[in-house]
Amino acid sequence: MLDSVRLQRRQSEIRQTLSALVGKPDLSDDETRSMESLDAEYRANETRYRAALIAEDTERREAGEELETRSDKEWAEMMASFETRQVVLALDEGRSLSGQTAEIVQEMREAGGYRGIPVPLEALEQRNTVSTDTPSPVRTLSIFDRLFPTSVASRIGVNSVQIAQGSQEYPVATAGATAGWAATEGGDVPAATAFQTAEATLSPDHTLGAHMRISRKAMKQTGAGLEQAIRRDMAAAIGAELDRAILIGSGASGEPTGIVTGASNTEAITGAATWATFKAEILAFMAANAIADPSQVKLAINPQDWSDLDDAIWDAGSGITEWDRLVKHVGAGNVVKATQLDAGTALLTVTAGGLSPAYLGLWGGVDMIRDPYSDATSGGLRLTGLLTTDLVMPRQAQVRVITGIGSA
């Protein structure tokens, strides 16, 4: 029993006893001494009761913090125990899954949508090993950063969303309250407008496939090292292709429409890029109430354009370049060199009102399927990892594209 509860009950007993004694017209010496003793105990218990409440409140807060993070810790520990090598051997040799790997696969299968063996995205993270070569998996990053630790998309503000099934909508306000002045004394203020929204929807319309071919020699030669090799290759293949599609996906042949491809605010220029070129787009963001300061802008440019800006001298006397002027206002940490972008193309994004410039939807994990026929004669193993995804830009006002940089 808590000390505060025990003390509270004792105080109640003391009050009942005192109330009975106070109601008597004549008190004996023993009853008088009892009243004095109970009164002293009551005052002492009040101090102890307050102290108990303070101590128990601290314990509750610590217990609450532990409860809030316990589920995440337990999930991280389970993901750290997932063995991709078991999946490969199960597909190649028909070996049964065991341990927490089997539990995770069974749980994902119950969610449905997998033809082969499901692999959680967390399992593709790169794991550390100790000096004795004994695997010691450590969960260090979130799911988006784990897949794309050097991703251009994540650095320009694209957010990833895990979706169990179905579609997911993002209502975006397009019209609402208005403010204005009454033209005359007693006149009406401007008429109200209806609050309206437009829905940006993520749907499971696009499937990304990553192929992996493992020779019989590799399976027999590498042993436990196959675990790390599969993680690195699969994560790199998925990360690189998703990053490209997020930026410049064509919207055809199964690809989602990338940010640059789907942007409506595109400015075509001619001539070399200058700070003034980017400043005009930043002013457009400010005019749309998307930002209040240039440092809120994320910029992705091709490395060749960065080189040209760094070579373009703005003030010969001081040696200041156009690149120096750009990073002075935007910040070097907000500029990303993106090899996925064509030379002459720059992408500017902002996060406004808590809404990211684009959202990447991920449905479940990677569906790992074996092809038993293509490499049957050589004894090899061919794997296909399928990932369902989609990309949406809720508000075009948060994205601007510049093309033609450096053109004559």
mmCIF file of C-alpha atoms in Angstrom:
data_model
loop_
_atom_site.group_PDB
_atom_site.id
_atom_site.type_symbol
_atom_site.label_atom_id
_atom_site.label_comp_id
_atom_site.label_asym_id
_atom_site.label_seq_id
_atom_site.Cartn_x
_atom_site.Cartn_y
_atom_site.Cartn_z
ATOM 1 C CA MET A 1 0.000 0.000 0.000
ATOM 2 C CA LEU A 2 1.200 3.521 -0.792
ATOM 3 C CA ASP A 3 2.359 5.580 2.192
ATOM 4 C CA SER A 4 0.002 8.406 1.210
ATOM 5 C CA VAL A 5 -3.004 6.072 1.213
ATOM 6 C CA ARG A 6 -2.034 4.556 4.570
ATOM 7 C CA LEU A 7 -1.561 8.010 6.116
ATOM 8 C CA GLN A 8 -4.833 9.225 4.644
ATOM 9 C CA ARG A 9 -6.722 6.337 6.239
ATOM 10 C CA ARG A 10 -5.032 6.976 9.599
ATOM 11 C CA GLN A 11 -6.027 10.647 9.447
ATOM 12 C CA SER A 12 -9.611 9.624 8.819
ATOM 13 C CA GLU A 13 -9.524 7.346 11.889
ATOM 14 C CA ILE A 14 -8.088 10.149 14.014
ATOM 15 C CA ARG A 15 -10.822 12.560 12.890
ATOM 16 C CA GLN A 16 -13.525 10.053 13.763
ATOM 17 C CA THR A 17 -12.067 9.467 17.226
ATOM 18 C CA LEU A 18 -11.669 13.184 17.889
ATOM 19 C CA SER A 19 -15.206 13.942 16.760
ATOM 20 C CA ALA A 20 -16.529 11.374 19.247
ATOM 21 C CA LEU A 21 -14.469 12.859 22.092
ATOM 22 C CA VAL A 22 -15.365 16.459 21.292
ATOM 23 C CA GLY A 23 -19.056 15.587 21.494
ATOM 24 C CA LYS A 24 -18.800 14.506 25.134
ATOM 25 C CA PRO A 25 -19.757 17.171 27.716
ATOM 26 C CA ASP A 26 -17.352 15.840 30.361
ATOM 27 C CA LEU A 27 -13.948 14.336 29.593
ATOM 28 C CA SER A 28 -11.837 12.193 31.845
ATOM 29 C CA ASP A 29 -8.130 12.792 32.318
ATOM 30 C CA ASP A 30 -7.339 9.811 30.056
ATOM 31 C CA GLU A 31 -9.636 11.123 27.326
ATOM 32 C CA THR A 32 -8.048 14.574 27.549
ATOM 33 C CA ARG A 33 -4.569 13.107 27.235
ATOM 34 C CA SER A 34 -5.832 10.984 24.324
ATOM 35 C CA MET A 35 -7.119 14.105 22.529
ATOM 36 C CA GLU A 36 -3.760 15.837 22.940
ATOM 37 C CA SER A 37 -1.918 12.765 21.666
ATOM 38 C CA LEU A 38 -4.233 12.360 18.660
ATOM 39 C CA ASP A 39 -3.969 16.070 17.811
ATOM 40 C CA ALA A 40 -0.152 15.895 17.821
ATOM 41 C CA GLU A 41 -0.203 12.747 15.704
ATOM 42 C CA TYR A 42 -2.622 14.388 13.212
ATOM 43 C CA ARG A 43 -0.328 17.423 12.742
ATOM 44 C CA ALA A 44 2.716 15.188 12.293
ATOM 45 C CA ASN A 45 0.864 12.998 9.780
ATOM 46 C CA GLU A 46 -0.068 16.070 7.701
ATOM 47 C CA THR A 47 3.634 16.789 7.165
ATOM 48 C CA ARG A 48 4.389 13.141 6.377
ATOM 49 C CA TYR A 49 1.395 12.982 3.996
ATOM 50 C CA ARG A 50 2.647 15.938 1.932
ATOM 51 C CA ALA A 51 6.121 14.434 1.761
ATOM 52 C CA ALA A 52 4.694 11.078 0.639
ATOM 53 C CA LEU A 53 2.695 12.756 -2.153
ATOM 54 C CA ILE A 54 5.817 14.512 -3.463
ATOM 55 C CA ALA A 55 7.861 11.301 -3.433
ATOM 56 C CA GLU A 56 5.117 9.268 -5.090
ATOM 57 C CA ASP A 57 4.563 11.924 -7.780
ATOM 58 C CA THR A 58 8.227 11.641 -8.765
ATOM 59 C CA GLU A 59 7.914 7.862 -8.911
ATOM 60 C CA ARG A 60 4.778 8.142 -11.059
ATOM 61 C CA ARG A 61 6.521 10.459 -13.516
ATOM 62 C CA GLU A 62 9.479 8.092 -13.839
ATOM 63 C CA ALA A 63 7.148 5.133 -14.294
ATOM 64 C CA GLY A 64 5.128 7.068 -16.884
ATOM 65 C CA GLU A 65 8.226 7.886 -18.919
ATOM 66 C CA GLU A 66 9.216 4.237 -18.843
ATOM 67 C CA LEU A 67 5.753 3.165 -20.021
ATOM 68 C CA GLU A 68 5.814 5.717 -22.856
ATOM 69 C CA THR A 69 9.088 4.389 -24.235
ATOM 70 C CA ARG A 70 8.736 0.707 -23.323
ATOM 71 C CA SER A 71 6.837 -0.273 -26.490
ATOM 72 C CA ASP A 72 9.406 1.460 -28.741
ATOM 73 C CA LYS A 73 12.267 -0.244 -26.878
ATOM 74 C CA GLU A 74 10.630 -3.663 -27.116
ATOM 75 C CA TRP A 75 9.991 -3.181 -30.848
ATOM 76 C CA ALA A 76 13.592 -2.070 -31.401
ATOM 77 C CA GLU A 77 14.880 -5.132 -29.553
ATOM 78 C CA MET A 78 12.712 -7.422 -31.713
ATOM 79 C CA MET A 79 13.893 -5.752 -34.927
ATOM 80 C CA ALA A 80 17.502 -6.055 -33.778
ATOM 81 C CA SER A 81 17.013 -9.818 -33.505
ATOM 82 C CA PHE A 82 15.587 -10.211 -37.017
ATOM 83 C CA GLU A 83 17.970 -12.299 -39.169
ATOM 84 C CA THR A 84 17.807 -11.712 -42.916
ATOM 85 C CA ARG A 85 20.051 -14.746 -43.400
ATOM 86 C CA GLN A 86 17.220 -16.940 -42.107
ATOM 87 C CA VAL A 87 14.974 -15.547 -44.842
ATOM 88 C CA VAL A 88 17.560 -16.313 -47.523
ATOM 89 C CA LEU A 89 18.076 -19.882 -46.274
ATOM 90 C CA ALA A 90 14.329 -20.409 -46.000
ATOM 91 C CA LEU A 91 13.877 -19.384 -49.631
ATOM 92 C CA ASP A 92 16.896 -21.338 -50.851
ATOM 93 C CA GLU A 93 16.805 -24.517 -48.781
ATOM 94 C CA GLY A 94 13.318 -24.497 -47.303
ATOM 95 C CA ARG A 95 14.761 -24.170 -43.807
ATOM 96 C CA SER A 96 12.217 -23.215 -41.135
ATOM 97 C CA LEU A 97 12.315 -19.792 -39.555
ATOM 98 C CA SER A 98 12.961 -19.696 -35.827
ATOM 99 C CA GLY A 99 13.043 -17.336 -32.874
ATOM 100 C CA GLN A 100 11.950 -13.739 -33.142
ATOM 101 C CA THR A 101 12.480 -13.793 -36.910
ATOM 102 C CA ALA A 102 9.627 -16.310 -37.201
ATOM 103 C CA GLU A 103 7.437 -14.257 -34.846
ATOM 104 C CA ILE A 104 7.930 -11.037 -36.828
ATOM 105 C CA VAL A 105 7.279 -12.767 -40.172
ATOM 106 C CA GLN A 106 4.108 -14.378 -38.802
ATOM 107 C CA GLU A 107 2.834 -11.052 -37.493
ATOM 108 C CA MET A 108 3.450 -9.324 -40.822
ATOM 109 C CA ARG A 109 1.778 -12.169 -42.748
ATOM 110 C CA GLU A 110 -1.352 -11.803 -40.638
ATOM 111 C CA ALA A 111 -1.592 -8.221 -41.893
ATOM 112 C CA GLY A 112 -1.810 -9.659 -45.434
ATOM 113 C CA GLY A 113 -0.461 -8.557 -48.806
ATOM 114 C CA TYR A 114 2.659 -10.739 -49.063
ATOM 115 C CA ARG A 115 3.300 -13.568 -51.532
ATOM 116 C CA GLY A 116 6.747 -14.430 -50.237
ATOM 117 C CA ILE A 117 8.446 -13.888 -46.890
ATOM 118 C CA PRO A 118 7.880 -10.358 -45.536
ATOM 119 C CA VAL A 119 10.926 -8.454 -44.304
ATOM 120 C CA PRO A 120 10.435 -5.321 -42.151
ATOM 121 C CA LEU A 121 12.141 -2.180 -43.386
ATOM 122 C CA GLU A 122 13.968 -1.932 -40.056
ATOM 123 C CA ALA A 123 15.780 -5.176 -40.921
ATOM 124 C CA LEU A 124 17.612 -3.451 -43.793
ATOM 125 C CA GLU A 125 19.492 -1.123 -41.466
ATOM 126 C CA GLN A 126 23.245 -1.508 -41.264
ATOM 127 C CA ARG A 127 24.279 -3.147 -37.999
ATOM 128 C CA ASN A 128 27.483 -2.897 -36.008
ATOM 129 C CA THR A 129 29.647 -5.860 -35.024
ATOM 130 C CA VAL A 130 31.996 -6.278 -32.079
ATOM 131 C CA SER A 131 35.693 -7.112 -32.342
ATOM 132 C CA THR A 132 35.051 -10.856 -32.027
ATOM 133 C CA ASP A 133 32.941 -10.787 -35.217
ATOM 134 C CA THR A 134 29.855 -11.690 -33.189
ATOM 135 C CA PRO A 135 26.889 -9.707 -34.585
ATOM 136 C CA SER A 136 25.653 -7.120 -32.105
ATOM 137 C CA PRO A 137 22.660 -5.380 -33.726
ATOM 138 C CA VAL A 138 22.029 -1.833 -32.561
ATOM 139 C CA ARG A 139 18.987 0.313 -33.437
ATOM 140 C CA THR A 140 20.158 3.895 -33.799
ATOM 141 C CA LEU A 141 18.036 5.737 -36.373
ATOM 142 C CA SER A 142 14.431 6.229 -37.380
ATOM 143 C CA ILE A 143 12.942 4.252 -40.235
ATOM 144 C CA PHE A 144 13.360 6.978 -42.880
ATOM 145 C CA ASP A 145 16.945 7.792 -41.937
ATOM 146 C CA ARG A 146 17.791 4.097 -41.613
ATOM 147 C CA LEU A 147 16.840 3.493 -45.210
ATOM 148 C CA PHE A 148 18.348 6.701 -46.562
ATOM 149 C CA PRO A 149 21.123 7.938 -44.264
ATOM 150 C CA THR A 150 22.465 10.275 -46.988
ATOM 151 C CA SER A 151 19.151 10.800 -48.762
ATOM 152 C CA VAL A 152 18.606 14.040 -50.643
ATOM 153 C CA ALA A 153 14.853 13.665 -50.182
ATOM 154 C CA SER A 154 15.068 13.559 -46.394
ATOM 155 C CA ARG A 155 17.339 16.625 -46.297
ATOM 156 C CA ILE A 156 14.914 18.769 -48.326
ATOM 157 C CA GLY A 157 12.069 17.978 -45.938
ATOM 158 C CA VAL A 158 10.304 14.970 -47.487
ATOM 159 C CA ASN A 159 8.570 12.975 -44.754
ATOM 160 C CA SER A 160 7.851 9.225 -44.806
ATOM 161 C CA VAL A 161 4.600 7.726 -43.564
ATOM 162 C CA GLN A 162 3.992 4.091 -42.623
ATOM 163 C CA ILE A 163 0.546 2.925 -43.793
ATOM 164 C CA ALA A 164 -0.903 -0.448 -42.813
ATOM 165 C CA GLN A 165 -3.457 -0.699 -45.626
ATOM 166 C CA GLY A 166 -5.759 1.370 -47.804
ATOM 167 C CA SER A 167 -5.223 5.021 -48.694
ATOM 168 C CA GLN A 168 -4.389 8.004 -46.530
ATOM 169 C CA GLU A 169 -5.650 11.553 -47.081
ATOM 170 C CA TYR A 170 -4.175 14.907 -46.065
ATOM 171 C CA PRO A 171 -6.842 17.642 -45.990
ATOM 172 C CA VAL A 172 -5.277 21.000 -46.882
ATOM 173 C CA ALA A 173 -7.181 24.225 -46.191
ATOM 174 C CA THR A 174 -7.712 26.266 -49.367
ATOM 175 C CA ALA A 175 -10.218 28.899 -48.183
ATOM 176 C CA GLY A 176 -11.478 30.110 -44.833
ATOM 177 C CA ALA A 177 -11.788 33.109 -42.582
ATOM 178 C CA THR A 178 -11.463 36.627 -44.004
ATOM 179 C CA ALA A 179 -10.768 39.912 -42.251
ATOM 180 C CA GLY A 180 -11.843 43.363 -43.348
ATOM 181 C CA TRP A 181 -13.122 46.754 -42.250
ATOM 182 C CA ALA A 182 -16.640 48.147 -42.121
ATOM 183 C CA ALA A 183 -16.833 50.901 -44.756
ATOM 184 C CA THR A 184 -19.165 53.112 -42.709
ATOM 185 C CA GLU A 185 -20.359 53.455 -39.138
ATOM 186 C CA GLY A 186 -22.914 50.727 -38.604
ATOM 187 C CA GLY A 187 -21.953 49.100 -41.893
ATOM 188 C CA ASP A 188 -21.218 45.419 -42.339
ATOM 189 C CA VAL A 189 -17.780 43.923 -42.451
ATOM 190 C CA PRO A 190 -16.885 41.893 -45.602
ATOM 191 C CA ALA A 191 -18.987 38.782 -46.159
ATOM 192 C CA ALA A 192 -17.743 35.433 -44.878
ATOM 193 C CA THR A 193 -16.393 32.698 -47.147
ATOM 194 C CA ALA A 194 -16.832 28.968 -46.672
ATOM 195 C CA PHE A 195 -14.000 27.002 -45.104
ATOM 196 C CA GLN A 196 -12.789 24.649 -47.838
ATOM 197 C CA THR A 197 -10.195 21.905 -48.093
ATOM 198 C CA ALA A 198 -8.523 19.925 -50.845
ATOM 199 C CA GLU A 199 -7.433 16.340 -50.214
ATOM 200 C CA ALA A 200 -3.957 15.047 -51.041
ATOM 201 C CA THR A 201 -4.137 11.239 -51.088
ATOM 202 C CA LEU A 202 -1.479 8.551 -50.749
ATOM 203 C CA SER A 203 -2.606 5.356 -52.505
ATOM 204 C CA PRO A 204 -0.805 1.990 -52.952
ATOM 205 C CA ASP A 205 -0.402 2.511 -56.690
ATOM 206 C CA HIS A 206 3.355 2.052 -57.176
ATOM 207 C CA THR A 207 5.491 -1.040 -56.577
ATOM 208 C CA LEU A 208 9.277 -0.834 -56.430
ATOM 209 C CA GLY A 209 11.201 -4.039 -57.067
ATOM 210 C CA ALA A 210 14.799 -4.729 -56.040
ATOM 211 C CA HIS A 211 16.445 -7.791 -57.607
ATOM 212 C CA MET A 212 19.279 -9.676 -55.977
ATOM 213 C CA ARG A 213 21.160 -12.644 -57.417
ATOM 214 C CA ILE A 214 23.160 -14.776 -54.964
ATOM 215 C CA SER A 215 25.455 -17.467 -56.315
ATOM 216 C CA ARG A 216 25.858 -20.837 -54.648
ATOM 217 C CA LYS A 217 29.505 -20.014 -53.978
ATOM 218 C CA ALA A 218 28.560 -16.794 -52.155
ATOM 219 C CA MET A 219 26.093 -18.631 -49.936
ATOM 220 C CA LYS A 220 28.602 -21.319 -49.002
ATOM 221 C CA GLN A 221 31.622 -19.034 -48.789
ATOM 222 C CA THR A 222 30.372 -16.043 -46.794
ATOM 223 C CA GLY A 223 28.253 -17.762 -44.142
ATOM 224 C CA ALA A 224 27.168 -15.253 -41.529
ATOM 225 C CA GLY A 225 28.714 -12.432 -43.605
ATOM 226 C CA LEU A 226 25.842 -12.870 -46.024
ATOM 227 C CA GLU A 227 23.629 -11.089 -43.472
ATOM 228 C CA GLN A 228 25.495 -7.777 -43.789
ATOM 229 C CA ALA A 229 25.925 -8.095 -47.550
ATOM 230 C CA ILE A 230 22.189 -8.500 -48.121
ATOM 231 C CA ARG A 231 21.411 -5.548 -45.879
ATOM 232 C CA ARG A 232 23.842 -3.210 -47.618
ATOM 233 C CA ASP A 233 22.895 -4.196 -51.155
ATOM 234 C CA MET A 234 19.137 -4.181 -50.650
ATOM 235 C CA ALA A 235 19.120 -0.945 -48.631
ATOM 236 C CA ALA A 236 21.374 0.808 -51.165
ATOM 237 C CA ALA A 237 19.316 -0.316 -54.155
ATOM 238 C CA ILE A 238 15.973 0.675 -52.621
ATOM 239 C CA GLY A 239 17.308 3.929 -51.171
ATOM 240 C CA ALA A 240 18.947 5.126 -54.391
ATOM 241 C CA GLU A 241 15.947 4.357 -56.600
ATOM 242 C CA LEU A 242 13.420 5.826 -54.176
ATOM 243 C CA ASP A 243 15.514 8.977 -53.873
ATOM 244 C CA ARG A 244 15.604 9.352 -57.653
ATOM 245 C CA ALA A 245 11.859 8.762 -58.009
ATOM 246 C CA ILE A 246 11.034 11.220 -55.217
ATOM 247 C CA LEU A 247 12.946 13.965 -57.000
ATOM 248 C CA ILE A 248 12.446 13.299 -60.729
ATOM 249 C CA GLY A 249 10.001 10.374 -61.019
ATOM 250 C CA SER A 250 8.264 10.517 -64.399
ATOM 251 C CA GLY A 251 4.796 9.498 -63.221
ATOM 252 C CA ALA A 252 4.743 6.905 -66.047
ATOM 253 C CA SER A 253 5.723 3.231 -66.362
ATOM 254 C CA GLY A 254 4.815 2.584 -62.749
ATOM 255 C CA GLU A 255 6.904 5.409 -61.256
ATOM 256 C CA PRO A 256 5.353 7.985 -58.925
ATOM 257 C CA THR A 257 5.393 11.603 -60.049
ATOM 258 C CA GLY A 258 8.498 13.229 -58.572
ATOM 259 C CA ILE A 259 8.634 16.629 -56.937
ATOM 260 C CA VAL A 260 10.408 18.335 -59.855
ATOM 261 C CA THR A 261 8.159 16.655 -62.407
ATOM 262 C CA GLY A 262 4.944 17.498 -60.589
ATOM 263 C CA ALA A 263 5.808 21.036 -59.492
ATOM 264 C CA SER A 264 3.618 23.731 -61.029
ATOM 265 C CA ASN A 265 5.793 26.664 -59.888
ATOM 266 C CA THR A 266 8.630 26.265 -62.404
ATOM 267 C CA GLU A 267 10.792 29.193 -63.512
ATOM 268 C CA ALA A 268 12.847 28.801 -66.708
ATOM 269 C CA ILE A 269 15.831 31.133 -66.891
ATOM 270 C CA THR A 270 18.709 31.721 -69.285
ATOM 271 C CA GLY A 271 22.262 32.584 -68.382
ATOM 272 C CA ALA A 272 24.430 31.824 -65.397
ATOM 273 C CA ALA A 273 22.895 31.332 -61.979
ATOM 274 C CA THR A 274 23.312 34.092 -59.419
ATOM 275 C CA TRP A 275 22.103 34.739 -55.909
ATOM 276 C CA ALA A 276 19.487 37.025 -57.458
ATOM 277 C CA THR A 277 18.021 34.010 -59.313
ATOM 278 C CA PHE A 278 17.359 32.136 -56.086
ATOM 279 C CA LYS A 279 16.355 35.297 -54.213
ATOM 280 C CA ALA A 280 13.452 35.817 -56.619
ATOM 281 C CA GLU A 281 12.074 32.354 -55.770
ATOM 282 C CA ILE A 282 12.557 32.970 -52.045
ATOM 283 C CA LEU A 283 10.607 36.219 -52.366
ATOM 284 C CA ALA A 284 7.821 34.236 -54.042
ATOM 285 C CA PHE A 285 7.702 31.930 -50.990
ATOM 286 C CA MET A 286 7.427 34.978 -48.740
ATOM 287 C CA ALA A 287 4.667 36.485 -50.872
ATOM 288 C CA ALA A 288 2.721 33.236 -50.475
ATOM 289 C CA ASN A 289 3.174 33.437 -46.666
ATOM 290 C CA ALA A 290 5.051 30.121 -46.759
ATOM 291 C CA ILE A 291 8.159 31.434 -44.950
ATOM 292 C CA ALA A 292 9.307 34.460 -42.999
ATOM 293 C CA ASP A 293 13.072 34.112 -43.491
ATOM 294 C CA PRO A 294 15.367 32.721 -46.249
ATOM 295 C CA SER A 295 16.930 30.294 -43.760
ATOM 296 C CA GLN A 296 13.664 28.286 -43.816
ATOM 297 C CA VAL A 297 14.275 27.236 -47.444
ATOM 298 C CA LYS A 298 15.802 23.874 -48.413
ATOM 299 C CA LEU A 299 17.682 23.911 -51.727
ATOM 300 C CA ALA A 300 18.829 21.004 -53.915
ATOM 301 C CA ILE A 301 21.154 21.696 -56.850
ATOM 302 C CA ASN A 302 23.313 19.685 -59.193
ATOM 303 C CA PRO A 303 27.024 19.613 -58.217
ATOM 304 C CA GLN A 304 27.935 21.289 -61.521
ATOM 305 C CA ASP A 305 25.705 24.250 -60.692
ATOM 306 C CA TRP A 306 27.318 24.477 -57.268
ATOM 307 C CA SER A 307 30.711 24.575 -58.958
ATOM 308 C CA ASP A 308 29.580 27.347 -61.313
ATOM 309 C CA LEU A 309 28.210 29.411 -58.425
ATOM 310 C CA ASP A 310 31.457 28.970 -56.515
ATOM 311 C CA ASP A 311 33.469 30.148 -59.543
ATOM 312 C CA ALA A 312 31.240 33.163 -60.278
ATOM 313 C CA ILE A 313 32.911 36.193 -58.661
ATOM 314 C CA TRP A 314 30.393 38.805 -57.538
ATOM 315 C CA ASP A 315 32.896 41.297 -56.150
ATOM 316 C CA ALA A 316 36.372 40.943 -57.626
ATOM 317 C CA GLY A 317 37.882 43.196 -54.994
ATOM 318 C CA SER A 318 36.645 41.147 -52.038
ATOM 319 C CA GLY A 319 36.673 37.738 -53.712
ATOM 320 C CA ILE A 320 33.020 37.161 -52.745
ATOM 321 C CA THR A 321 31.312 34.641 -55.026
ATOM 322 C CA GLU A 322 27.646 34.091 -55.856
ATOM 323 C CA TRP A 323 27.843 30.915 -53.747
ATOM 324 C CA ASP A 324 29.014 32.957 -50.745
ATOM 325 C CA ARG A 325 26.011 35.262 -51.121
ATOM 326 C CA LEU A 326 23.642 32.294 -51.399
ATOM 327 C CA VAL A 327 24.816 30.432 -48.289
ATOM 328 C CA LYS A 328 24.985 33.687 -46.323
ATOM 329 C CA HIS A 329 21.174 33.949 -46.492
ATOM 330 C CA VAL A 330 20.007 30.344 -46.969
ATOM 331 C CA GLY A 331 22.667 28.602 -44.887
ATOM 332 C CA ALA A 332 25.162 26.005 -46.113
ATOM 333 C CA GLY A 333 23.389 23.276 -44.135
ATOM 334 C CA ASN A 334 20.177 23.869 -46.106
ATOM 335 C CA VAL A 335 21.817 23.350 -49.507
ATOM 336 C CA VAL A 336 22.096 19.783 -50.844
ATOM 337 C CA LYS A 337 24.191 18.694 -53.824
ATOM 338 C CA ALA A 338 21.920 16.256 -55.680
ATOM 339 C CA THR A 339 23.387 14.169 -58.494
ATOM 340 C CA GLN A 340 19.859 13.000 -59.314
ATOM 341 C CA LEU A 341 18.978 16.455 -60.654
ATOM 342 C CA ASP A 342 19.971 17.404 -64.177
ATOM 343 C CA ALA A 343 22.573 20.137 -64.529
ATOM 344 C CA GLY A 344 20.758 23.458 -64.699
ATOM 345 C CA THR A 345 17.882 22.366 -62.446
ATOM 346 C CA ALA A 346 17.399 23.516 -58.837
ATOM 347 C CA LEU A 347 14.661 22.569 -56.374
ATOM 348 C CA LEU A 348 13.507 24.773 -53.488
ATOM 349 C CA THR A 349 11.180 23.474 -50.765
ATOM 350 C CA VAL A 350 9.785 24.752 -47.465
ATOM 351 C CA THR A 351 7.890 23.257 -44.536
ATOM 352 C CA ALA A 352 4.912 25.474 -43.734
ATOM 353 C CA GLY A 353 2.207 25.155 -41.103
ATOM 354 C CA GLY A 354 3.610 21.834 -39.934
ATOM 355 C CA LEU A 355 3.107 20.363 -43.421
ATOM 356 C CA SER A 356 6.079 18.866 -45.263
ATOM 357 C CA PRO A 357 6.571 19.732 -48.947
ATOM 358 C CA ALA A 358 6.017 16.061 -49.861
ATOM 359 C CA TYR A 359 5.040 12.797 -48.191
ATOM 360 C CA LEU A 360 6.339 9.353 -49.087
ATOM 361 C CA GLY A 361 3.868 6.583 -48.236
ATOM 362 C CA LEU A 362 5.280 3.125 -47.411
ATOM 363 C CA TRP A 363 2.922 0.154 -47.144
ATOM 364 C CA GLY A 364 4.341 -2.479 -44.786
ATOM 365 C CA GLY A 365 7.816 -3.887 -45.338
ATOM 366 C CA VAL A 366 9.704 -5.536 -48.169
ATOM 367 C CA ASP A 367 8.019 -8.622 -49.643
ATOM 368 C CA MET A 368 10.896 -11.031 -50.315
ATOM 369 C CA ILE A 369 10.093 -13.545 -53.085
ATOM 370 C CA ARG A 370 12.292 -16.327 -54.471
ATOM 371 C CA ASP A 371 12.622 -17.191 -58.153
ATOM 372 C CA PRO A 372 13.336 -20.954 -58.131
ATOM 373 C CA TYR A 373 13.744 -21.353 -61.885
ATOM 374 C CA SER A 374 16.041 -18.692 -63.396
ATOM 375 C CA ASP A 375 19.211 -19.919 -61.613
ATOM 376 C CA ALA A 376 18.185 -23.521 -61.009
ATOM 377 C CA THR A 377 20.914 -24.993 -63.222
ATOM 378 C CA SER A 378 23.695 -23.172 -61.366
ATOM 379 C CA GLY A 379 22.308 -23.692 -57.855
ATOM 380 C CA GLY A 380 22.054 -19.981 -57.248
ATOM 381 C CA LEU A 381 19.308 -18.001 -55.589
ATOM 382 C CA ARG A 382 17.466 -15.080 -57.155
ATOM 383 C CA LEU A 383 15.490 -12.814 -54.824
ATOM 384 C CA THR A 384 13.025 -10.034 -55.557
ATOM 385 C CA GLY A 385 12.111 -7.512 -52.880
ATOM 386 C CA LEU A 386 8.834 -5.669 -53.518
ATOM 387 C CA LEU A 387 7.928 -2.405 -51.769
ATOM 388 C CA THR A 388 4.637 -0.560 -52.284
ATOM 389 C CA THR A 389 4.948 3.210 -52.142
ATOM 390 C CA ASP A 390 3.464 6.519 -53.275
ATOM 391 C CA LEU A 391 4.403 10.210 -53.223
ATOM 392 C CA VAL A 392 2.168 13.234 -52.802
ATOM 393 C CA MET A 393 2.730 17.007 -52.620
ATOM 394 C CA PRO A 394 -0.073 18.473 -50.483
ATOM 395 C CA ARG A 395 0.612 22.132 -51.365
ATOM 396 C CA GLN A 396 2.257 23.402 -54.538
ATOM 397 C CA ALA A 397 3.036 26.712 -52.804
ATOM 398 C CA GLN A 398 5.758 24.914 -50.813
ATOM 399 C CA VAL A 399 7.735 23.810 -53.885
ATOM 400 C CA ARG A 400 9.501 25.865 -56.570
ATOM 401 C CA VAL A 401 11.755 24.695 -59.426
ATOM 402 C CA ILE A 402 14.338 26.595 -61.475
ATOM 403 C CA THR A 403 15.423 25.250 -64.870
ATOM 404 C CA GLY A 404 17.857 26.440 -67.531
ATOM 405 C CA ILE A 405 20.634 27.474 -65.139
ATOM 406 C CA GLY A 406 23.824 28.072 -67.118
ATOM 407 C CA SER A 407 22.100 28.004 -70.528
ATOM 408 C CA ALA A 408 23.122 30.512 -73.166
#
